[in-house]
Amino acid sequence: MWAAIQVPEESIRPLNPRQQAIPQPGRHRRPMTAPKTQKDKASRRRRVLLSVLTVVVILGILATAGYFIKHLIDSKYFFCSRSVRFISLDLACDGTEDCSGGEDELTCVSTFAVNTTFPVRLTSVRQVLQVYSPGSGWRSVCNDDWTQQHTQTACKQLGYTHNPRSTGVPVDLLIPLLKPGPFTAVRPGSTATPTHQATLDRGACRSRSVVSLSCSDCGQTGSQDRIVGGTDAFIEDWPWQVSLQQGGQHVCGGSLVSPRWVATAAHCFTGSKKELTRWKVVSGRTYMGTLGGSSVDRIILNGDYDPSTNDYDIALMRLSSPISVGDSSRPVCLPPKALGLSAGTTMTVTGWGYLEENGKVSPSLQKASIPLIDKDKCSSPTVYGKVITSRMICAGFLGGKIDACQGDSGGPLVHFSTSKWRLVGVVSWGVGCARARRPGVYCNVEEMLNWIYTAIEKNS
Ligand code: 4AZ
């Protein structure tokens, strides 16, 4: 057992105790340790700050590198999420080598060919509504028993329903070609039936007038030449112009033909560009940026498109949700059948394409006024020869200098008539840009109306 030894108190007290230092005023020395502690603290703070800064910078570098690496991978590969592997983007949408479960075939461009006549159209003069049946051809629709609901139905068939209106045009005021008929009229009470199925042939109109339709506020501009040789333009004057982008890069132009549909060129979707989720449609911008892009849930290529000749070079993109129509985003009108434009008529082409052959895309929208070129002239041996089909029109100058160029592809060639801008052509191809005797070649929209209307109706 441990026991403490008791020692008397005196024996542990020092014999000569040190005098206690009595602090004296004025002779007080600052302790030597004080400055050292503050310096220490400051340097420790500096070290912590430096470490935090280093970590932030490293994280920043890693995030930026990660962003660019993701971009790079995204631009070249398709990620199969189920089998957790990458395949080359060229092989998705079926360049073959498939993901297990065929994930790489789910969101792809589709093709659509039409061999029937779309049964509803508006004439170029006065926008008279006509319907088609294989038995009796095209007939103008009488204003008899026509209601606002019929207007809605017919406009929906034509792809637009923005502020639809109808007026009656007296038969006596029709052009000589249309005056004698033939006519047709809706059956009363057939409001929701597609127009061509709701009509019965008539020898004459009881109301002595026919239906004229205005289905949208298309082709109107808010205010009111790179492209090579063009000038600066403002989106408010060309509000249907959109930029089609992949990975934040402008690839092609396009035109809004309704709040949800964009017309563009089929050749914009070759190789690795067939996958829907990579596309963004940017509208309402003069200076091309990546902000405010709409995603796309359908891309339909004309089934007759031939990549080797650029024949039928047209496609439609359906936006996941419609754009809101305003001064800087608004659809262009489609031309009526037989607009009958003659060579020399002035058109406007717009886009962010190359400012010169082998140049760079333009940061700001460009426009150029160019004349329509006579078909025979464009097909002559000194220009393009036999490669020009009826699905193509040529526009520009045989002397060169002003022309569409790479990056303008898919964009609009428009013409102003009867107080509306109409989409006459889609930028398609050409030999070089702005070269003499090598004008721009455009897809002839008038020849594609049947395809456009049918594709929109079948996918709405
Ligand atoms: C292109 O490569 C392209 N000069 C578009 C238009 C023209 C030429 C080339 C017309 O997309």
Coordinates of C-alpha atoms and ligand atoms in Angstrom, one line a residue:
M1 CA 0.0 0.0 0.0
W2 CA 1.3 3.5 -1.0
A3 CA 1.4 6.0 1.9
A4 CA 2.5 9.7 1.5
I5 CA 5.3 10.7 3.7
Q6 CA 4.4 13.7 5.7
V7 CA 7.0 16.5 5.4
P8 CA 6.9 19.6 7.6
E9 CA 5.9 22.8 5.7
E10 CA 9.0 24.8 6.6
S11 CA 11.3 22.2 5.0
I12 CA 9.8 22.8 1.5
R13 CA 9.9 26.6 1.6
P14 CA 13.0 28.1 -0.2
L15 CA 15.5 29.5 2.2
N16 CA 16.1 32.6 0.1
P17 CA 12.8 33.3 -1.7
R18 CA 13.2 35.4 -5.0
Q19 CA 11.9 38.9 -4.6
Q20 CA 8.6 39.2 -6.3
A21 CA 8.9 41.6 -9.3
I22 CA 6.7 44.5 -8.6
P23 CA 5.5 46.2 -11.7
Q24 CA 6.6 49.8 -11.9
P25 CA 4.8 52.4 -13.9
G26 CA 6.8 53.6 -16.9
R27 CA 9.4 50.9 -16.7
H28 CA 7.1 48.3 -18.2
R29 CA 8.8 46.3 -20.9
R30 CA 6.6 44.9 -23.6
P31 CA 6.8 41.1 -23.5
M32 CA 9.1 39.8 -26.3
T33 CA 6.6 37.1 -27.3
A34 CA 3.8 39.5 -28.4
P35 CA 5.0 40.7 -31.8
K36 CA 6.0 37.1 -32.7
T37 CA 2.4 35.8 -32.1
Q38 CA 0.8 38.5 -34.3
K39 CA 3.2 37.9 -37.1
D40 CA 2.6 34.2 -36.8
K41 CA -1.1 34.7 -37.0
A42 CA -0.8 36.9 -40.1
S43 CA 1.4 34.5 -41.8
R44 CA -0.9 31.6 -40.8
R45 CA -3.8 33.6 -42.2
R46 CA -1.8 34.2 -45.4
R47 CA -1.0 30.5 -45.7
V48 CA -4.7 29.5 -45.2
L49 CA -5.8 32.1 -47.8
L50 CA -3.1 30.8 -50.3
S51 CA -4.3 27.2 -49.8
V52 CA -7.9 28.2 -50.3
L53 CA -7.0 30.2 -53.4
T54 CA -4.9 27.3 -54.7
V55 CA -7.8 24.9 -54.2
V56 CA -10.2 27.3 -55.9
V57 CA -7.9 27.7 -58.9
I58 CA -7.3 24.0 -59.2
L59 CA -11.1 23.3 -59.0
G60 CA -11.6 26.0 -61.6
I61 CA -9.0 24.5 -63.9
L62 CA -10.5 21.1 -63.4
A63 CA -14.1 22.3 -64.0
T64 CA -13.0 24.2 -67.2
A65 CA -11.0 21.2 -68.4
G66 CA -14.0 18.9 -67.6
Y67 CA -16.3 21.2 -69.5
F68 CA -14.1 21.2 -72.6
I69 CA -13.4 17.4 -72.3
K70 CA -17.2 16.8 -72.0
H71 CA -17.8 19.0 -75.1
L72 CA -15.1 17.2 -77.0
I73 CA -16.5 13.8 -76.1
D74 CA -20.0 14.9 -76.8
S75 CA -19.1 16.2 -80.2
K76 CA -17.5 12.9 -81.2
Y77 CA -19.2 10.2 -79.3
F78 CA -22.6 8.9 -78.4
F79 CA -22.9 7.5 -74.8
C80 CA -24.8 4.2 -74.5
S81 CA -26.1 4.6 -70.9
R82 CA -27.3 1.0 -70.5
S83 CA -24.2 -0.7 -71.7
V84 CA -22.0 2.2 -70.3
R85 CA -19.8 2.7 -73.4
F86 CA -19.2 5.2 -76.1
I87 CA -19.7 4.7 -79.8
S88 CA -18.6 7.2 -82.5
L89 CA -21.3 9.7 -83.3
D90 CA -21.1 8.9 -87.0
L91 CA -22.3 5.4 -86.1
A92 CA -25.4 6.5 -84.2
C93 CA -28.6 6.9 -86.2
D94 CA -27.8 4.2 -88.0
G95 CA -24.2 4.3 -89.2
T96 CA -24.5 0.7 -87.6
E97 CA -22.4 -0.4 -84.5
D98 CA -25.4 -0.2 -82.2
C99 CA -25.7 0.3 -78.4
S100 CA -27.3 -2.7 -76.8
G101 CA -31.1 -2.1 -76.8
G102 CA -30.6 0.2 -79.8
E103 CA -30.5 3.4 -77.7
D104 CA -28.6 5.2 -80.4
E105 CA -31.5 4.8 -82.8
L106 CA -34.2 6.4 -80.6
T107 CA -33.7 10.1 -81.3
C108 CA -32.7 10.4 -84.9
V109 CA -33.7 12.2 -88.1
S110 CA -36.5 10.5 -90.0
T111 CA -37.3 10.7 -93.7
F112 CA -40.6 11.2 -95.2
A113 CA -41.7 10.9 -98.9
V114 CA -45.0 12.0 -100.3
N115 CA -46.7 10.7 -103.4
T116 CA -50.1 12.1 -102.8
T117 CA -51.4 15.6 -103.4
F118 CA -52.0 17.6 -100.2
P119 CA -55.8 18.3 -100.5
V120 CA -55.9 22.0 -99.3
R121 CA -54.2 25.0 -100.8
L122 CA -54.5 28.8 -101.1
T123 CA -54.3 30.5 -104.5
S124 CA -51.6 33.1 -105.0
V125 CA -54.2 35.8 -106.0
R126 CA -56.4 36.7 -103.0
Q127 CA -55.6 33.5 -101.1
V128 CA -58.7 31.7 -102.2
L129 CA -59.2 28.3 -100.4
Q130 CA -59.2 25.4 -102.7
V131 CA -59.6 21.6 -102.0
Y132 CA -58.5 18.7 -104.0
S133 CA -60.1 15.3 -104.7
P134 CA -58.7 12.8 -107.2
G135 CA -62.1 12.6 -108.9
S136 CA -62.7 16.3 -109.5
G137 CA -59.3 18.1 -109.1
W138 CA -59.0 21.5 -107.5
R139 CA -62.2 23.4 -106.6
S140 CA -62.6 26.8 -104.9
V141 CA -64.6 26.7 -101.6
C142 CA -67.9 28.7 -101.6
N143 CA -68.5 31.0 -98.6
D144 CA -71.9 29.2 -98.1
D145 CA -72.3 28.0 -94.5
W146 CA -68.6 28.7 -93.7
T147 CA -67.9 29.4 -90.0
Q148 CA -64.9 30.5 -87.9
Q149 CA -64.6 26.9 -86.8
H150 CA -64.1 25.9 -90.5
T151 CA -61.4 28.6 -90.7
Q152 CA -59.6 27.0 -87.7
T153 CA -59.8 23.6 -89.2
A154 CA -58.5 24.6 -92.6
C155 CA -55.7 26.7 -91.2
K156 CA -54.6 23.9 -88.9
Q157 CA -54.4 21.7 -92.0
L158 CA -52.2 24.3 -93.6
G159 CA -49.9 24.3 -90.6
Y160 CA -50.7 27.7 -89.0
T161 CA -53.4 28.8 -86.6
H162 CA -52.0 32.1 -85.4
N163 CA -54.8 34.6 -85.6
P164 CA -56.7 32.8 -88.4
R165 CA -59.3 34.9 -90.3
S166 CA -61.6 34.4 -93.3
T167 CA -63.3 36.8 -95.7
G168 CA -65.7 36.2 -98.6
V169 CA -64.5 37.3 -102.0
P170 CA -67.2 37.8 -104.6
V171 CA -66.9 35.3 -107.5
D172 CA -67.3 38.3 -109.9
L173 CA -64.0 39.7 -108.6
L174 CA -62.0 36.5 -109.1
I175 CA -59.4 36.2 -111.9
P176 CA -60.8 34.9 -115.2
L177 CA -59.2 31.5 -114.6
L178 CA -61.1 31.0 -111.3
K179 CA -64.4 32.7 -112.1
P180 CA -66.1 29.8 -113.9
G181 CA -65.3 27.4 -111.0
P182 CA -65.4 24.5 -110.4
F183 CA -66.7 25.1 -106.8
T184 CA -67.4 23.1 -103.7
A185 CA -69.0 24.0 -100.3
V186 CA -68.9 22.6 -96.8
R187 CA -71.7 20.5 -95.5
P188 CA -73.4 22.4 -92.6
G189 CA -72.3 21.1 -89.2
S190 CA -69.0 19.6 -90.5
T191 CA -66.8 22.0 -88.6
A192 CA -64.2 19.7 -87.2
T193 CA -63.9 17.4 -90.2
P194 CA -60.8 18.0 -92.4
T195 CA -61.9 20.6 -95.1
H196 CA -61.5 18.3 -98.1
Q197 CA -63.7 15.7 -96.5
A198 CA -66.3 18.2 -95.4
T199 CA -67.2 19.5 -98.9
L200 CA -69.6 18.6 -101.6
D201 CA -69.2 19.7 -105.2
R202 CA -71.3 22.6 -106.4
G203 CA -72.1 24.1 -109.8
A204 CA -72.2 27.6 -108.3
C205 CA -71.9 29.4 -104.9
R206 CA -75.2 30.3 -103.3
S207 CA -73.5 33.2 -101.5
R208 CA -71.9 34.2 -104.8
S209 CA -68.6 34.4 -102.9
V210 CA -65.7 32.1 -102.1
V211 CA -63.6 31.8 -98.9
S212 CA -60.3 33.7 -98.7
L213 CA -58.0 32.7 -95.8
S214 CA -55.4 34.4 -93.7
C215 CA -54.1 31.8 -91.3
S216 CA -51.3 33.6 -89.5
D217 CA -49.5 36.9 -89.0
C218 CA -46.7 35.4 -91.1
G219 CA -44.2 37.4 -93.2
Q220 CA -44.6 40.6 -91.3
T221 CA -41.7 42.5 -89.8
G222 CA -41.5 44.5 -86.6
S223 CA -40.0 47.7 -87.8
Q224 CA -40.8 48.9 -91.0
D225 CA -25.2 42.0 -98.2
R226 CA -21.4 38.1 -96.2
I227 CA -23.2 36.2 -96.9
V228 CA -20.5 37.4 -99.4
G229 CA -20.9 41.0 -100.4
G230 CA -23.9 41.7 -98.1
T231 CA -24.6 44.2 -95.4
D232 CA -25.5 44.1 -91.7
A233 CA -29.1 43.1 -90.9
F234 CA -31.4 43.2 -87.9
I235 CA -33.3 40.2 -86.8
E236 CA -36.5 42.3 -86.4
D237 CA -36.5 42.8 -90.1
W238 CA -36.0 39.0 -90.8
P239 CA -37.6 37.5 -87.7
W240 CA -38.1 34.0 -89.2
Q241 CA -34.3 33.6 -89.5
V242 CA -32.9 31.1 -87.0
S243 CA -29.5 29.6 -86.3
L244 CA -29.3 25.8 -86.1
Q245 CA -26.5 24.9 -83.7
Q246 CA -24.7 21.8 -82.4
G247 CA -22.4 22.0 -79.4
G248 CA -22.8 25.8 -79.4
Q249 CA -21.6 26.0 -83.0
H250 CA -23.6 27.5 -85.8
V251 CA -24.1 24.8 -88.4
C252 CA -26.9 26.0 -90.7
G253 CA -29.6 28.6 -91.1
G254 CA -33.3 27.9 -91.0
S255 CA -36.7 29.7 -91.3
L256 CA -39.6 29.6 -88.9
V257 CA -42.7 28.6 -91.0
S258 CA -44.9 28.4 -88.0
P259 CA -44.2 28.9 -84.2
R260 CA -43.2 25.2 -84.0
W261 CA -41.7 24.3 -87.4
V262 CA -38.4 25.4 -89.0
A263 CA -37.7 24.8 -92.7
T264 CA -34.1 24.1 -93.5
A265 CA -31.9 22.1 -95.9
A266 CA -31.7 18.3 -95.8
H267 CA -27.9 18.4 -96.3
C268 CA -27.5 20.0 -92.8
F269 CA -28.1 16.5 -91.3
T270 CA -25.4 14.4 -92.8
G271 CA -22.7 12.2 -91.0
S272 CA -22.7 12.9 -87.2
K273 CA -25.5 15.4 -87.4
K274 CA -28.4 13.0 -87.4
E275 CA -29.0 12.8 -83.6
L276 CA -31.8 15.1 -82.4
T277 CA -30.7 15.9 -78.8
R278 CA -27.6 17.6 -80.0
W279 CA -29.5 20.3 -81.9
K280 CA -30.5 23.7 -80.6
V281 CA -32.5 26.3 -82.6
V282 CA -31.7 29.8 -81.7
S283 CA -34.2 32.5 -82.7
G284 CA -34.6 36.2 -82.2
R285 CA -30.9 37.2 -82.3
T286 CA -29.0 39.5 -84.6
Y287 CA -25.7 38.6 -83.0
M288 CA -25.4 34.9 -83.1
G289 CA -25.1 33.5 -79.6
T290 CA -26.0 30.2 -77.9
L291 CA -28.5 31.7 -75.4
G292 CA -32.2 30.9 -75.6
G293 CA -32.0 27.9 -77.9
S294 CA -35.0 25.6 -78.3
S295 CA -34.6 21.9 -78.4
V296 CA -35.9 19.8 -81.2
D297 CA -38.1 16.7 -81.0
R298 CA -38.4 15.8 -84.7
I299 CA -36.3 16.3 -87.8
I300 CA -37.9 15.2 -91.1
L301 CA -35.8 15.0 -94.2
N302 CA -37.4 14.9 -97.6
G303 CA -37.5 11.2 -98.6
D304 CA -36.4 12.1 -102.1
Y305 CA -33.3 14.1 -101.0
D306 CA -30.3 12.9 -103.0
P307 CA -27.0 13.9 -101.4
S308 CA -25.1 13.3 -104.6
T309 CA -27.1 15.9 -106.6
N310 CA -28.7 18.0 -103.8
D311 CA -32.1 17.4 -105.4
Y312 CA -35.0 17.8 -102.9
D313 CA -32.7 19.5 -100.4
I314 CA -35.3 20.3 -97.8
A315 CA -36.0 19.3 -94.2
L316 CA -38.3 20.3 -91.4
M317 CA -37.4 20.6 -87.7
R318 CA -40.2 20.5 -85.0
L319 CA -39.4 22.4 -81.9
S320 CA -40.1 20.7 -78.5
S321 CA -42.3 23.7 -77.7
P322 CA -43.4 26.6 -79.9
I323 CA -41.5 29.9 -79.8
S324 CA -43.4 32.9 -78.5
V325 CA -44.2 35.1 -81.5
G326 CA -42.9 38.7 -81.1
D327 CA -41.0 41.4 -83.0
S328 CA -37.8 39.3 -83.2
S329 CA -39.3 35.8 -83.7
R330 CA -42.1 35.4 -86.2
P331 CA -42.9 32.9 -89.0
V332 CA -42.4 33.7 -92.7
C333 CA -45.3 32.9 -95.1
L334 CA -45.0 29.9 -97.4
P335 CA -45.6 30.9 -101.0
P336 CA -48.9 30.1 -102.6
K337 CA -48.8 27.6 -105.5
A338 CA -47.9 29.3 -108.8
L339 CA -46.6 32.5 -107.3
G340 CA -45.2 33.1 -110.8
L341 CA -42.0 35.0 -110.1
S342 CA -40.1 36.0 -113.2
A343 CA -36.3 36.1 -113.7
G344 CA -34.9 39.4 -112.4
T345 CA -37.3 39.7 -109.5
T346 CA -35.4 40.9 -106.4
M347 CA -35.1 38.5 -103.5
T348 CA -33.3 38.7 -100.2
V349 CA -31.0 36.1 -98.7
T350 CA -30.0 36.3 -95.1
G351 CA -27.6 34.4 -92.8
W352 CA -24.5 34.2 -90.6
G353 CA -22.6 32.2 -93.2
Y354 CA -19.0 32.8 -94.4
L355 CA -18.1 36.3 -95.3
E356 CA -15.9 35.0 -98.1
E357 CA -15.1 31.6 -99.6
N358 CA -13.0 29.7 -97.1
G359 CA -13.6 32.4 -94.6
K360 CA -15.4 32.4 -91.2
V361 CA -19.0 32.7 -90.1
S362 CA -20.3 36.2 -89.4
P363 CA -21.0 37.2 -85.8
S364 CA -23.9 39.4 -86.9
L365 CA -26.7 38.6 -89.4
Q366 CA -26.1 39.6 -93.0
K367 CA -28.4 40.3 -95.9
A368 CA -28.1 40.6 -99.6
S369 CA -30.5 41.5 -102.4
I370 CA -30.2 39.3 -105.4
P371 CA -32.2 38.7 -108.5
L372 CA -33.8 35.5 -109.5
I373 CA -32.0 33.9 -112.5
D374 CA -33.8 32.5 -115.4
K375 CA -33.9 28.7 -115.3
D376 CA -32.6 28.2 -118.8
K377 CA -29.7 30.6 -118.2
C378 CA -28.8 28.8 -115.0
S379 CA -28.9 25.4 -116.8
S380 CA -26.8 26.7 -119.7
P381 CA -23.4 25.0 -120.3
T382 CA -21.5 28.1 -119.2
V383 CA -23.3 28.1 -115.8
Y384 CA -24.4 24.8 -114.2
G385 CA -25.5 22.8 -117.2
K386 CA -27.9 19.8 -116.7
V387 CA -27.6 19.5 -112.9
I388 CA -30.3 22.0 -112.2
T389 CA -33.6 20.2 -111.5
S390 CA -37.2 21.7 -111.2
R391 CA -36.7 21.5 -107.4
M392 CA -33.9 24.1 -107.7
I393 CA -33.9 27.8 -108.4
C394 CA -30.9 30.0 -109.0
A395 CA -30.5 33.5 -107.6
G396 CA -27.6 35.9 -107.6
F397 CA -25.3 37.7 -110.2
L398 CA -23.6 35.9 -113.1
G399 CA -20.8 38.4 -112.5
G400 CA -20.3 37.0 -108.9
K401 CA -19.4 39.2 -105.9
I402 CA -22.7 38.8 -103.9
D403 CA -23.8 35.4 -102.8
A404 CA -24.8 33.0 -100.0
C405 CA -21.9 30.9 -98.7
Q406 CA -21.1 28.1 -96.3
G407 CA -23.1 28.4 -93.1
D408 CA -26.0 30.2 -94.9
S409 CA -27.2 26.8 -95.9
G410 CA -30.8 26.0 -94.9
G411 CA -31.5 29.7 -94.5
P412 CA -34.2 31.8 -96.3
L413 CA -34.4 33.3 -99.7
V414 CA -37.5 35.5 -99.4
H415 CA -39.6 37.8 -101.6
F416 CA -41.9 40.6 -100.6
S417 CA -45.3 40.6 -102.3
T418 CA -48.9 41.6 -101.3
S419 CA -47.5 43.1 -98.1
K420 CA -46.0 39.8 -96.9
W421 CA -42.5 38.2 -97.0
R422 CA -42.7 34.7 -98.5
L423 CA -40.1 31.9 -98.4
V424 CA -39.3 31.3 -102.0
G425 CA -36.0 29.3 -101.6
V426 CA -33.8 27.5 -99.0
V427 CA -30.1 28.0 -99.4
S428 CA -28.8 24.7 -100.8
W429 CA -25.5 24.7 -102.8
G430 CA -23.2 26.4 -105.3
V431 CA -19.7 26.1 -106.6
G432 CA -17.7 28.2 -104.2
C433 CA -19.1 31.6 -103.2
A434 CA -19.7 34.7 -105.2
R435 CA -17.8 33.4 -108.2
A436 CA -18.6 34.5 -111.7
R437 CA -21.1 32.2 -113.5
R438 CA -21.5 30.2 -110.3
P439 CA -24.6 31.7 -108.6
G440 CA -26.3 30.3 -105.5
V441 CA -28.7 27.4 -105.9
Y442 CA -31.8 27.2 -103.7
C443 CA -34.3 24.5 -103.0
N444 CA -37.5 25.6 -104.8
V445 CA -40.1 25.9 -102.0
E446 CA -43.0 26.2 -104.3
E447 CA -42.2 22.7 -105.6
M448 CA -42.0 21.4 -102.0
L449 CA -45.3 22.8 -100.7
N450 CA -47.1 19.5 -101.0
W451 CA -44.3 17.8 -99.0
I452 CA -44.2 20.6 -96.4
Y453 CA -48.0 20.6 -95.8
T454 CA -48.2 16.8 -95.6
A455 CA -45.2 16.4 -93.3
I456 CA -46.5 19.1 -90.9
E457 CA -50.0 17.7 -90.9
K458 CA -48.9 14.1 -90.3
N459 CA -46.6 15.2 -87.4
S460 CA -48.9 17.7 -85.6
Ligands
4AZ1 C1 -22.5 25.5 -98.4 O1 -21.4 25.0 -98.5 C2 -22.8 26.5 -99.5 N1 -22.7 30.0 -103.0 C3 -24.0 27.2 -99.5 C4 -24.3 28.1 -100.5 C5 -23.4 28.3 -101.5 C6 -22.2 27.6 -101.6 C7 -21.9 26.7 -100.6 C8 -23.8 29.3 -102.6 O2 -23.3 25.3 -97.5

